[in-house]
Amino acid sequence: MSAPRETAVLETARLRLRPRTPDDAEALFPSLSDAGLMHFWSGPPHADVAQTRAEFARARPEWRAWAITLKGEDRAIGVVAAGEKRQGNVSELGYMLARAHWGSGIAAEAVGAVIDRIFAEGQRRVFADTDPENLASRALLERLGFRLEGLLRGEWETHIGVRDTALYGLLRDDWTR
């Protein structure tokens, strides 16, 4: 297995994405404890900031996580994570943004910056899975050029029951900004 890839600082017109740390727990706990925001997440809302801190501290060498911050501020307002699924070729994406920033285009800007990085590193494919009922997430993926590749029935057992997943994929050759 190759060494983990670097979680480099990424910048866009409005954002600075830096490596997420356990110190981001306090800033992101309000989102991770929000039952509405966490409805389609794989686990239930966080019970306390200690749970968020512990999750952020857990070592997962195949995953990189960026804290989304506004330029000129260092407080995390969301996170984008990328996990290498097939060495050097395929990565999975996940993302979350504080409710106060929904509808601002920040999620697309942040996820797009991570996609740019992944493809610049030579990956050929990025994918994301989302609950079929999570229409906002599906719309974001489609705006970024992802294609719906399939529906996996009964794929996840979550805090809201057994759920299907809508699987979206994007190839480097199809990525346009």
PDB file of C-alpha atoms in Angstrom:
ATOM      1  CA  MET A   1       0.000   0.000   0.000  1.00  0.00           C
ATOM      2  CA  SER A   2       1.293   3.465  -0.821  1.00  0.00           C
ATOM      3  CA  ALA A   3       1.827   6.224   1.725  1.00  0.00           C
ATOM      4  CA  PRO A   4      -1.250   8.334   2.488  1.00  0.00           C
ATOM      5  CA  ARG A   5      -1.641  11.341   0.220  1.00  0.00           C
ATOM      6  CA  GLU A   6      -1.074  14.792   1.652  1.00  0.00           C
ATOM      7  CA  THR A   7      -4.069  16.831   2.783  1.00  0.00           C
ATOM      8  CA  ALA A   8      -2.733  20.030   1.253  1.00  0.00           C
ATOM      9  CA  VAL A   9      -4.281  23.438   1.824  1.00  0.00           C
ATOM     10  CA  LEU A  10      -6.576  24.321  -1.093  1.00  0.00           C
ATOM     11  CA  GLU A  11      -7.857  27.794  -1.947  1.00  0.00           C
ATOM     12  CA  THR A  12     -10.720  29.039  -4.082  1.00  0.00           C
ATOM     13  CA  ALA A  13     -12.131  32.504  -4.683  1.00  0.00           C
ATOM     14  CA  ARG A  14     -13.970  32.529  -1.329  1.00  0.00           C
ATOM     15  CA  LEU A  15     -12.638  29.554   0.588  1.00  0.00           C
ATOM     16  CA  ARG A  16      -9.620  28.052   2.252  1.00  0.00           C
ATOM     17  CA  LEU A  17      -9.712  24.293   2.750  1.00  0.00           C
ATOM     18  CA  ARG A  18      -7.168  23.095   5.282  1.00  0.00           C
ATOM     19  CA  PRO A  19      -6.619  19.745   6.971  1.00  0.00           C
ATOM     20  CA  ARG A  20      -9.419  19.077   9.458  1.00  0.00           C
ATOM     21  CA  THR A  21      -8.190  18.513  13.013  1.00  0.00           C
ATOM     22  CA  PRO A  22      -9.773  17.439  16.319  1.00  0.00           C
ATOM     23  CA  ASP A  23      -9.760  21.151  17.226  1.00  0.00           C
ATOM     24  CA  ASP A  24     -12.503  21.670  14.608  1.00  0.00           C
ATOM     25  CA  ALA A  25     -14.919  19.659  16.759  1.00  0.00           C
ATOM     26  CA  GLU A  26     -16.342  22.690  18.573  1.00  0.00           C
ATOM     27  CA  ALA A  27     -17.068  24.534  15.336  1.00  0.00           C
ATOM     28  CA  LEU A  28     -18.615  21.536  13.555  1.00  0.00           C
ATOM     29  CA  PHE A  29     -20.480  19.966  16.491  1.00  0.00           C
ATOM     30  CA  PRO A  30     -23.589  22.157  15.981  1.00  0.00           C
ATOM     31  CA  SER A  31     -23.950  20.706  12.467  1.00  0.00           C
ATOM     32  CA  LEU A  32     -23.087  17.142  13.455  1.00  0.00           C
ATOM     33  CA  SER A  33     -25.646  17.282  16.277  1.00  0.00           C
ATOM     34  CA  ASP A  34     -28.399  18.750  14.040  1.00  0.00           C
ATOM     35  CA  ALA A  35     -30.973  15.985  13.540  1.00  0.00           C
ATOM     36  CA  GLY A  36     -32.218  17.468  10.255  1.00  0.00           C
ATOM     37  CA  LEU A  37     -28.753  17.864   8.774  1.00  0.00           C
ATOM     38  CA  MET A  38     -27.729  14.377   9.943  1.00  0.00           C
ATOM     39  CA  HIS A  39     -30.928  12.670   8.770  1.00  0.00           C
ATOM     40  CA  PHE A  40     -29.276  11.071   5.724  1.00  0.00           C
ATOM     41  CA  TRP A  41     -25.892  10.550   7.407  1.00  0.00           C
ATOM     42  CA  SER A  42     -24.701   7.003   8.094  1.00  0.00           C
ATOM     43  CA  GLY A  43     -24.923   7.542  11.858  1.00  0.00           C
ATOM     44  CA  PRO A  44     -27.126   9.464  14.274  1.00  0.00           C
ATOM     45  CA  PRO A  45     -26.515  13.059  15.334  1.00  0.00           C
ATOM     46  CA  HIS A  46     -23.594  13.443  17.716  1.00  0.00           C
ATOM     47  CA  ALA A  47     -24.574  13.511  21.380  1.00  0.00           C
ATOM     48  CA  ASP A  48     -21.766  15.795  22.557  1.00  0.00           C
ATOM     49  CA  VAL A  49     -18.650  17.580  21.370  1.00  0.00           C
ATOM     50  CA  ALA A  50     -16.472  14.831  22.874  1.00  0.00           C
ATOM     51  CA  GLN A  51     -17.950  12.382  20.339  1.00  0.00           C
ATOM     52  CA  THR A  52     -17.125  14.768  17.486  1.00  0.00           C
ATOM     53  CA  ARG A  53     -13.588  15.297  18.785  1.00  0.00           C
ATOM     54  CA  ALA A  54     -13.045  11.521  19.098  1.00  0.00           C
ATOM     55  CA  GLU A  55     -14.291  10.924  15.560  1.00  0.00           C
ATOM     56  CA  PHE A  56     -11.984  13.623  14.190  1.00  0.00           C
ATOM     57  CA  ALA A  57      -9.032  12.136  16.090  1.00  0.00           C
ATOM     58  CA  ARG A  58      -9.590   8.579  14.815  1.00  0.00           C
ATOM     59  CA  ALA A  59      -6.832   7.592  12.372  1.00  0.00           C
ATOM     60  CA  ARG A  60      -8.102   6.558   8.939  1.00  0.00           C
ATOM     61  CA  PRO A  61      -5.025   6.656   6.699  1.00  0.00           C
ATOM     62  CA  GLU A  62      -6.979   6.019   3.488  1.00  0.00           C
ATOM     63  CA  TRP A  63      -9.085   9.179   4.073  1.00  0.00           C
ATOM     64  CA  ARG A  64      -8.166  12.852   3.896  1.00  0.00           C
ATOM     65  CA  ALA A  65     -10.481  15.472   5.393  1.00  0.00           C
ATOM     66  CA  TRP A  66     -10.470  19.206   4.711  1.00  0.00           C
ATOM     67  CA  ALA A  67     -12.152  21.767   6.956  1.00  0.00           C
ATOM     68  CA  ILE A  68     -14.010  24.326   4.854  1.00  0.00           C
ATOM     69  CA  THR A  69     -13.286  27.865   6.048  1.00  0.00           C
ATOM     70  CA  LEU A  70     -14.069  31.264   4.612  1.00  0.00           C
ATOM     71  CA  LYS A  71     -10.976  33.143   3.480  1.00  0.00           C
ATOM     72  CA  GLY A  72      -9.657  35.326   6.273  1.00  0.00           C
ATOM     73  CA  GLU A  73     -11.353  33.179   8.928  1.00  0.00           C
ATOM     74  CA  ASP A  74     -10.183  29.904  10.421  1.00  0.00           C
ATOM     75  CA  ARG A  75     -13.500  28.617  11.851  1.00  0.00           C
ATOM     76  CA  ALA A  76     -14.655  25.441  10.094  1.00  0.00           C
ATOM     77  CA  ILE A  77     -18.085  25.697   8.466  1.00  0.00           C
ATOM     78  CA  GLY A  78     -18.034  22.276   6.854  1.00  0.00           C
ATOM     79  CA  VAL A  79     -15.881  19.422   5.707  1.00  0.00           C
ATOM     80  CA  VAL A  80     -14.978  17.598   2.492  1.00  0.00           C
ATOM     81  CA  ALA A  81     -13.405  14.154   2.767  1.00  0.00           C
ATOM     82  CA  ALA A  82     -11.836  11.926   0.125  1.00  0.00           C
ATOM     83  CA  GLY A  83     -11.030   8.278   0.619  1.00  0.00           C
ATOM     84  CA  GLU A  84      -8.827   6.360  -1.770  1.00  0.00           C
ATOM     85  CA  LYS A  85     -10.716   3.180  -2.644  1.00  0.00           C
ATOM     86  CA  ARG A  86      -8.444   1.693  -5.303  1.00  0.00           C
ATOM     87  CA  GLN A  87      -4.832   2.713  -4.954  1.00  0.00           C
ATOM     88  CA  GLY A  88      -3.932   5.520  -7.319  1.00  0.00           C
ATOM     89  CA  ASN A  89      -7.128   5.272  -9.335  1.00  0.00           C
ATOM     90  CA  VAL A  90     -10.446   5.806  -7.536  1.00  0.00           C
ATOM     91  CA  SER A  91     -11.548   7.991  -4.630  1.00  0.00           C
ATOM     92  CA  GLU A  92     -14.828   8.370  -2.774  1.00  0.00           C
ATOM     93  CA  LEU A  93     -16.082  11.813  -1.724  1.00  0.00           C
ATOM     94  CA  GLY A  94     -18.146  12.925   1.245  1.00  0.00           C
ATOM     95  CA  TYR A  95     -19.120  16.412   2.376  1.00  0.00           C
ATOM     96  CA  MET A  96     -21.090  18.364   4.936  1.00  0.00           C
ATOM     97  CA  LEU A  97     -21.788  22.086   5.241  1.00  0.00           C
ATOM     98  CA  ALA A  98     -23.296  24.066   8.119  1.00  0.00           C
ATOM     99  CA  ARG A  99     -26.949  24.874   7.464  1.00  0.00           C
ATOM    100  CA  ALA A 100     -26.298  28.656   7.625  1.00  0.00           C
ATOM    101  CA  HIS A 101     -24.264  28.354   4.398  1.00  0.00           C
ATOM    102  CA  TRP A 102     -26.680  26.229   2.360  1.00  0.00           C
ATOM    103  CA  GLY A 103     -27.673  27.694  -0.987  1.00  0.00           C
ATOM    104  CA  SER A 104     -24.567  29.892  -1.229  1.00  0.00           C
ATOM    105  CA  GLY A 105     -22.583  27.740  -3.670  1.00  0.00           C
ATOM    106  CA  ILE A 106     -19.936  27.070  -1.020  1.00  0.00           C
ATOM    107  CA  ALA A 107     -20.446  23.289  -1.095  1.00  0.00           C
ATOM    108  CA  ALA A 108     -19.954  23.144  -4.868  1.00  0.00           C
ATOM    109  CA  GLU A 109     -16.891  25.407  -4.630  1.00  0.00           C
ATOM    110  CA  ALA A 110     -15.316  23.300  -1.867  1.00  0.00           C
ATOM    111  CA  VAL A 111     -16.102  19.908  -3.391  1.00  0.00           C
ATOM    112  CA  GLY A 112     -14.905  21.173  -6.784  1.00  0.00           C
ATOM    113  CA  ALA A 113     -11.559  22.198  -5.290  1.00  0.00           C
ATOM    114  CA  VAL A 114     -11.081  18.712  -3.837  1.00  0.00           C
ATOM    115  CA  ILE A 115     -12.030  17.117  -7.164  1.00  0.00           C
ATOM    116  CA  ASP A 116      -9.450  19.341  -8.904  1.00  0.00           C
ATOM    117  CA  ARG A 117      -6.824  18.115  -6.423  1.00  0.00           C
ATOM    118  CA  ILE A 118      -7.763  14.441  -6.785  1.00  0.00           C
ATOM    119  CA  PHE A 119      -7.636  14.539 -10.567  1.00  0.00           C
ATOM    120  CA  ALA A 120      -4.369  16.559 -10.538  1.00  0.00           C
ATOM    121  CA  GLU A 121      -2.875  13.736  -8.457  1.00  0.00           C
ATOM    122  CA  GLY A 122      -3.698  11.290 -11.259  1.00  0.00           C
ATOM    123  CA  GLN A 123      -6.888   9.658 -10.002  1.00  0.00           C
ATOM    124  CA  ARG A 124      -9.120   8.566 -12.879  1.00  0.00           C
ATOM    125  CA  ARG A 125     -12.474   8.353 -11.092  1.00  0.00           C
ATOM    126  CA  VAL A 126     -14.328   9.905  -8.169  1.00  0.00           C
ATOM    127  CA  PHE A 127     -17.589   8.610  -6.780  1.00  0.00           C
ATOM    128  CA  ALA A 128     -20.101   9.515  -4.118  1.00  0.00           C
ATOM    129  CA  ASP A 129     -23.066   7.717  -2.694  1.00  0.00           C
ATOM    130  CA  THR A 130     -26.079   9.426  -1.241  1.00  0.00           C
ATOM    131  CA  ASP A 131     -29.508   8.500   0.007  1.00  0.00           C
ATOM    132  CA  PRO A 132     -31.915   8.636  -2.954  1.00  0.00           C
ATOM    133  CA  GLU A 133     -34.181  10.932  -0.914  1.00  0.00           C
ATOM    134  CA  ASN A 134     -31.371  13.446  -0.284  1.00  0.00           C
ATOM    135  CA  LEU A 135     -32.355  15.677  -3.181  1.00  0.00           C
ATOM    136  CA  ALA A 136     -29.984  18.528  -2.257  1.00  0.00           C
ATOM    137  CA  SER A 137     -26.947  16.238  -2.294  1.00  0.00           C
ATOM    138  CA  ARG A 138     -28.031  14.646  -5.551  1.00  0.00           C
ATOM    139  CA  ALA A 139     -28.498  18.088  -7.138  1.00  0.00           C
ATOM    140  CA  LEU A 140     -25.015  19.168  -6.003  1.00  0.00           C
ATOM    141  CA  LEU A 141     -23.414  16.064  -7.526  1.00  0.00           C
ATOM    142  CA  GLU A 142     -25.298  16.562 -10.793  1.00  0.00           C
ATOM    143  CA  ARG A 143     -24.289  20.265 -10.957  1.00  0.00           C
ATOM    144  CA  LEU A 144     -20.673  19.148 -10.621  1.00  0.00           C
ATOM    145  CA  GLY A 145     -21.057  16.755 -13.568  1.00  0.00           C
ATOM    146  CA  PHE A 146     -21.452  13.455 -11.713  1.00  0.00           C
ATOM    147  CA  ARG A 147     -23.617  10.868 -13.415  1.00  0.00           C
ATOM    148  CA  LEU A 148     -26.068   8.600 -11.664  1.00  0.00           C
ATOM    149  CA  GLU A 149     -24.595   5.133 -12.155  1.00  0.00           C
ATOM    150  CA  GLY A 150     -26.986   3.022 -10.189  1.00  0.00           C
ATOM    151  CA  LEU A 151     -29.232   2.426  -7.250  1.00  0.00           C
ATOM    152  CA  LEU A 152     -28.038  -0.058  -4.645  1.00  0.00           C
ATOM    153  CA  ARG A 153     -31.059  -1.417  -2.782  1.00  0.00           C
ATOM    154  CA  GLY A 154     -30.793  -2.002   0.958  1.00  0.00           C
ATOM    155  CA  GLU A 155     -27.141  -0.899   0.956  1.00  0.00           C
ATOM    156  CA  TRP A 156     -26.851   0.810   4.356  1.00  0.00           C
ATOM    157  CA  GLU A 157     -28.138   0.091   7.833  1.00  0.00           C
ATOM    158  CA  THR A 158     -28.394   3.512   9.467  1.00  0.00           C
ATOM    159  CA  HIS A 159     -30.008   5.235  12.420  1.00  0.00           C
ATOM    160  CA  ILE A 160     -33.143   5.736  10.263  1.00  0.00           C
ATOM    161  CA  GLY A 161     -33.260   2.110   9.069  1.00  0.00           C
ATOM    162  CA  VAL A 162     -32.020   0.154   6.083  1.00  0.00           C
ATOM    163  CA  ARG A 163     -31.518   2.570   3.204  1.00  0.00           C
ATOM    164  CA  ASP A 164     -30.841   2.437  -0.506  1.00  0.00           C
ATOM    165  CA  THR A 165     -27.985   4.430  -1.995  1.00  0.00           C
ATOM    166  CA  ALA A 166     -27.783   6.390  -5.239  1.00  0.00           C
ATOM    167  CA  LEU A 167     -24.275   5.909  -6.623  1.00  0.00           C
ATOM    168  CA  TYR A 168     -22.779   8.793  -8.631  1.00  0.00           C
ATOM    169  CA  GLY A 169     -19.508   8.771 -10.566  1.00  0.00           C
ATOM    170  CA  LEU A 170     -17.270  11.271 -12.316  1.00  0.00           C
ATOM    171  CA  LEU A 171     -14.340  10.447 -14.608  1.00  0.00           C
ATOM    172  CA  ARG A 172     -11.310  12.713 -14.940  1.00  0.00           C
ATOM    173  CA  ASP A 173     -11.937  12.956 -18.694  1.00  0.00           C
ATOM    174  CA  ASP A 174     -15.460  14.294 -18.025  1.00  0.00           C
ATOM    175  CA  TRP A 175     -14.437  16.894 -15.406  1.00  0.00           C
ATOM    176  CA  THR A 176     -14.883  20.448 -16.606  1.00  0.00           C
ATOM    177  CA  ARG A 177     -14.745  23.577 -14.468  1.00  0.00           C
TER     178      ARG A 177
END
